[in-house]
Every structure is written in structure tokens, then in C-alpha cells.
mmCIF file of C-alpha atoms in Angstrom:
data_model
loop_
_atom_site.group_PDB
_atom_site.id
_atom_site.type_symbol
_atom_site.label_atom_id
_atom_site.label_comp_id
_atom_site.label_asym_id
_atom_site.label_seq_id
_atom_site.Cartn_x
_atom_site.Cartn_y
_atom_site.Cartn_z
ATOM 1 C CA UNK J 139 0.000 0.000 0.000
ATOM 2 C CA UNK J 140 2.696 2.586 0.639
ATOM 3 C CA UNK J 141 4.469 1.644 -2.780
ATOM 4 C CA UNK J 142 0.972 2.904 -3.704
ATOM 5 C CA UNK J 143 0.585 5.607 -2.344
ATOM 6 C CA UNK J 144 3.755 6.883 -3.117
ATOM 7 C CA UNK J 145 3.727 6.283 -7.249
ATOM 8 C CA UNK J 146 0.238 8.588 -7.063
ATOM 9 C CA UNK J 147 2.149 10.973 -5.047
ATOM 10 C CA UNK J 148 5.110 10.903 -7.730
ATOM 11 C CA UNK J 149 3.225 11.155 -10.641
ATOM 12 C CA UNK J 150 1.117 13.947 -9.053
ATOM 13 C CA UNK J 151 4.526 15.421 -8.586
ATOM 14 C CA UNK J 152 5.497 15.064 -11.867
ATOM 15 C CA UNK J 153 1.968 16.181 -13.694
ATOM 16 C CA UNK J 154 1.833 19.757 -14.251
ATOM 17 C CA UNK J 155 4.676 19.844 -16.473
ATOM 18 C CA UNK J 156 3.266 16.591 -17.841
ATOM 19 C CA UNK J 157 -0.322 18.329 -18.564
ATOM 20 C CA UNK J 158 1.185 22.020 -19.617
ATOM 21 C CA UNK J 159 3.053 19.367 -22.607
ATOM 22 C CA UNK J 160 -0.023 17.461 -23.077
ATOM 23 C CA UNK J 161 -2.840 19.977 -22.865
ATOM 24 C CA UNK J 162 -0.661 22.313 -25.287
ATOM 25 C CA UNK J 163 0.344 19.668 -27.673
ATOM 26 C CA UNK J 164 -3.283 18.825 -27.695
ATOM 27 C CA UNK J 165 -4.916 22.070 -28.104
ATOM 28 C CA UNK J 166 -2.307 22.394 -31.170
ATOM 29 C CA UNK J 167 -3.412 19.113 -32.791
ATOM 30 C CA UNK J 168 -7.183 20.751 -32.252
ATOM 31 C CA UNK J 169 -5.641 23.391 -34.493
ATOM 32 C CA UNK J 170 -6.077 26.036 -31.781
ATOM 33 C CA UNK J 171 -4.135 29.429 -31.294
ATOM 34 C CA UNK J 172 -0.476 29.038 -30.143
ATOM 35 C CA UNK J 173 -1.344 31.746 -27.787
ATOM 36 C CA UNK J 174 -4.732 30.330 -26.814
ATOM 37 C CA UNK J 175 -3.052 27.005 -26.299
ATOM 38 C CA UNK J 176 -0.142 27.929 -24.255
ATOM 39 C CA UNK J 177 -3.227 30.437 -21.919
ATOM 40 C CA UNK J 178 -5.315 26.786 -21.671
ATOM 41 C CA UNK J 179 -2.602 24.809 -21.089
ATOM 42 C CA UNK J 180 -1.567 27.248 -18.005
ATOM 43 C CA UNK J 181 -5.003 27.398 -16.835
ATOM 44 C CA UNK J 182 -5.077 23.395 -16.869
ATOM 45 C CA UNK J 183 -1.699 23.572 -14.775
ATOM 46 C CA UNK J 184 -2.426 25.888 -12.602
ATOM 47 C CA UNK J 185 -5.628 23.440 -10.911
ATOM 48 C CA UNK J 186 -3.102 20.878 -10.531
ATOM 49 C CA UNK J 187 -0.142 23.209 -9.313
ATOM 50 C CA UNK J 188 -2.523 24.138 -6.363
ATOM 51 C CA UNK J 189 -2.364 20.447 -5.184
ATOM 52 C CA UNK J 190 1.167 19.749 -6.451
ATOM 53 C CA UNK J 191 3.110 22.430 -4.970
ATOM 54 C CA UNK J 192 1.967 21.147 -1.088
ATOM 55 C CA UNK J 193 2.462 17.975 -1.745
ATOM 56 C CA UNK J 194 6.357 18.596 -3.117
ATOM 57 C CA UNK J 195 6.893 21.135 -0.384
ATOM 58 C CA UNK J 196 4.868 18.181 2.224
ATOM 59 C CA UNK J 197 7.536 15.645 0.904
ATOM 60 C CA UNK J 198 10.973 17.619 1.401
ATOM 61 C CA UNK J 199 9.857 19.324 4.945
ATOM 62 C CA UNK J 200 6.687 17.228 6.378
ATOM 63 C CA UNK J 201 4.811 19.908 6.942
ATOM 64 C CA UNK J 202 1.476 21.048 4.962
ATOM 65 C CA UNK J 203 1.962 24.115 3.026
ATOM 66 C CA UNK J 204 -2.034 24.092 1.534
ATOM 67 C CA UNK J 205 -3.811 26.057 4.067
ATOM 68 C CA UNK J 206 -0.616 28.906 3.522
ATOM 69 C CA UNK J 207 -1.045 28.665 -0.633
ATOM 70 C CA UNK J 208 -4.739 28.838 0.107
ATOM 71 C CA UNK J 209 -4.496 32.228 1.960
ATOM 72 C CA UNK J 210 -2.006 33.694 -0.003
ATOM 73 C CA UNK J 211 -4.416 32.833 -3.080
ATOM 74 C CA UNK J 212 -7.427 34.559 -1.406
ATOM 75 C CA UNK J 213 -5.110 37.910 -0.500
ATOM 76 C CA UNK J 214 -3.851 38.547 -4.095
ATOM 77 C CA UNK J 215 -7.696 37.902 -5.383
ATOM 78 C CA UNK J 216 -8.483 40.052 -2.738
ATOM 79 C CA UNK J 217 -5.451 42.494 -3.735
ATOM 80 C CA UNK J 218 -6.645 42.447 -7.330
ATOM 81 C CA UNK J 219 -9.929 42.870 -7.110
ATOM 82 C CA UNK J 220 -9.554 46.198 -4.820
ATOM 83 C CA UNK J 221 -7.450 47.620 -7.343
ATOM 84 C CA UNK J 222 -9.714 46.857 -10.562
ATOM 85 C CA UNK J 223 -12.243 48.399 -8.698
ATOM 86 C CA UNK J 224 -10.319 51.485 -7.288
ATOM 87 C CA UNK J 225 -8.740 51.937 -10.720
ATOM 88 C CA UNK J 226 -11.712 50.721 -13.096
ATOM 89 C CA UNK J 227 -15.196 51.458 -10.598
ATOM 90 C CA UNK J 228 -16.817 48.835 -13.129
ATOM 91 C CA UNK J 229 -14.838 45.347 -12.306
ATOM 92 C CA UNK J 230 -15.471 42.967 -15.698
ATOM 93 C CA UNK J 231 -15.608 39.926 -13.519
ATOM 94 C CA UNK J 232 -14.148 37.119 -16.329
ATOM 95 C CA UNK J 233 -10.963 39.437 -17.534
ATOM 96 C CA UNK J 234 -10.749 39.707 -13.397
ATOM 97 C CA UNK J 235 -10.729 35.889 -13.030
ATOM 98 C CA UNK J 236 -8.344 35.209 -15.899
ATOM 99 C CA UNK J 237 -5.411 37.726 -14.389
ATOM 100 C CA UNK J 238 -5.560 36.230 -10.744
ATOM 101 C CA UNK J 239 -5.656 32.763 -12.568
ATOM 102 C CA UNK J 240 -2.873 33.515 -14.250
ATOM 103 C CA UNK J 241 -1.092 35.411 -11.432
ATOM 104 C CA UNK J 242 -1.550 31.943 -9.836
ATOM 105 C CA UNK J 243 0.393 29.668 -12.362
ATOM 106 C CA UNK J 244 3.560 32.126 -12.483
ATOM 107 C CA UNK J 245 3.325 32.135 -8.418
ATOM 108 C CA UNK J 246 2.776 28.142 -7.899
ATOM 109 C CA UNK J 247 5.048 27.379 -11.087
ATOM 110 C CA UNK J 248 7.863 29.732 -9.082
ATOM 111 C CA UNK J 249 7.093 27.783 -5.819
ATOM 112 C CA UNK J 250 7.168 24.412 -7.638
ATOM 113 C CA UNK J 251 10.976 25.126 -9.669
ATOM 114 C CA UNK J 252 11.712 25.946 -6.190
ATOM 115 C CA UNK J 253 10.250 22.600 -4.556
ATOM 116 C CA UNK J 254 12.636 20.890 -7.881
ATOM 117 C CA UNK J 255 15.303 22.264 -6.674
ATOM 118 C CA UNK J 256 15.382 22.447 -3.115
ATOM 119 C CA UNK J 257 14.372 18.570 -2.847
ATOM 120 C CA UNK J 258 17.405 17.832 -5.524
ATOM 121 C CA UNK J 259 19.590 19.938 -3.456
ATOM 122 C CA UNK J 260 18.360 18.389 -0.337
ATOM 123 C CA UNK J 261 19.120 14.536 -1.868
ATOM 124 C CA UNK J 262 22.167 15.399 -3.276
ATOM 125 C CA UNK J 263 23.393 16.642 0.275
ATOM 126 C CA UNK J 264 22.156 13.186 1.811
ATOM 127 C CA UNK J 265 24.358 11.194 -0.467
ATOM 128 C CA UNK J 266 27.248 12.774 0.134
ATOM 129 C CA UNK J 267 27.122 12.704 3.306
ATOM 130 C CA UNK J 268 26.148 9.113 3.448
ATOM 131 C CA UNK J 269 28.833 7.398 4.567
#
């Protein structure tokens, strides 16, 4: 069982660069956009990213980052949402959406190259020092 659980947690690891390749290559094949394929394919990766980027940052530290990426999602929705409105008075809820979406995937995709290479660091260091 935890060979199991494990492979799911690796290939859940592993999936959002999987599905940004996939979904994109896909969307091509569809003959869509390059532009609109590489925004779906983001939009794709950034639901799994939200579950991915704990779970990496879970398996290098044991501790639960989701509640923290949950909060800090709900501030810069917050934080964008006051400014549209501040700057715009009329907030055009979709366009809205699609920037704090997107402000999402650059966030969690930073956080998850940093997960990468913190955990390789953090192996490396093991082995040599393995004896």
C-alpha cells in the first residue's frame, strides 16, 4: 500500500509539467491558437499546481503548506480585485478571473521550480554525506 501511495504521489509530482506538454500539444493538434493554447494549457496547470506544490513542499519538509497557498491565493484575489475596482469602478468579472488565474500559475510554477530544486539539493546533500 505505501508503494501505492507513493507512485500517485510521484506522478502527481510530476503532472503539471506533464499536462502544460499534453494539454498544449493537444490544443495544437485541435488546431487552436499558439497563444490560446499555451493560456489553456496554463489554466489546466495551474488546478493541478494548487495540489502539487503542497504535496512537493509536504515531501521535502513534512509539513502542509495548503492552508498557507490557500491564503495567499485569497489575499492577491483580494489584492486584485480592490485595485480593478479602485482603478476601473466597473470590475469585468471574467478578464478579473483570468489575471488572478494567471497570477496563480507564475506564483505556484515559481514555488514548484523551487520545490525541484530544493528537494534535488536536499538529496544530493544526503548522499554525500552518506557514509
Amino acid at each position: 500500500m505505501k508503494i501505492f501511495i507513493e507512485a500517485v504521489g510521484g506522478i502527481i509530482l510530476i503532472c503539471p509539467l506533464v499536462a502544460l506538454i499534453l494539454t498544449f500539444i493537444i490544443c495544437r493538434k485541435m488546431r487552436i491558437k499558439k497563444i490560446y493554447a499555451v493560456g489553456f494549457a496554463a489554466d489546466v496547470t495551474t488546478f493541478i499546481l494548487f495540489f502539487s506544490v503542497p504535496l512537493a513542499f509536504y515531501s521535502i519538509w513534512e509539513k502542509s503548506l495548503f492552508l498557507s497557498i490557500v491564503i495567499v491565493a485569497l489575499l492577491i484575489a483580494i489584492s486584485f480585485t480592490y485595485i480593478d475596482w479602485r482603478t476601473k469602478k466597473e470590475i469585468d468579472v471574467p478578464i478579473l478571473l483570468k489575471k488572478i488565474w494567471r497570477v496563480y500559475f507564475i506564483l505556484l510554477s515559481a514555488m514548484y521550480l523551487g520545490a525541484w530544486v530544493i528537494g534535488l539539493s536536499v538529496n544530493i546533500m544526503e548522499y554525500l554525506a552518506a557514509p
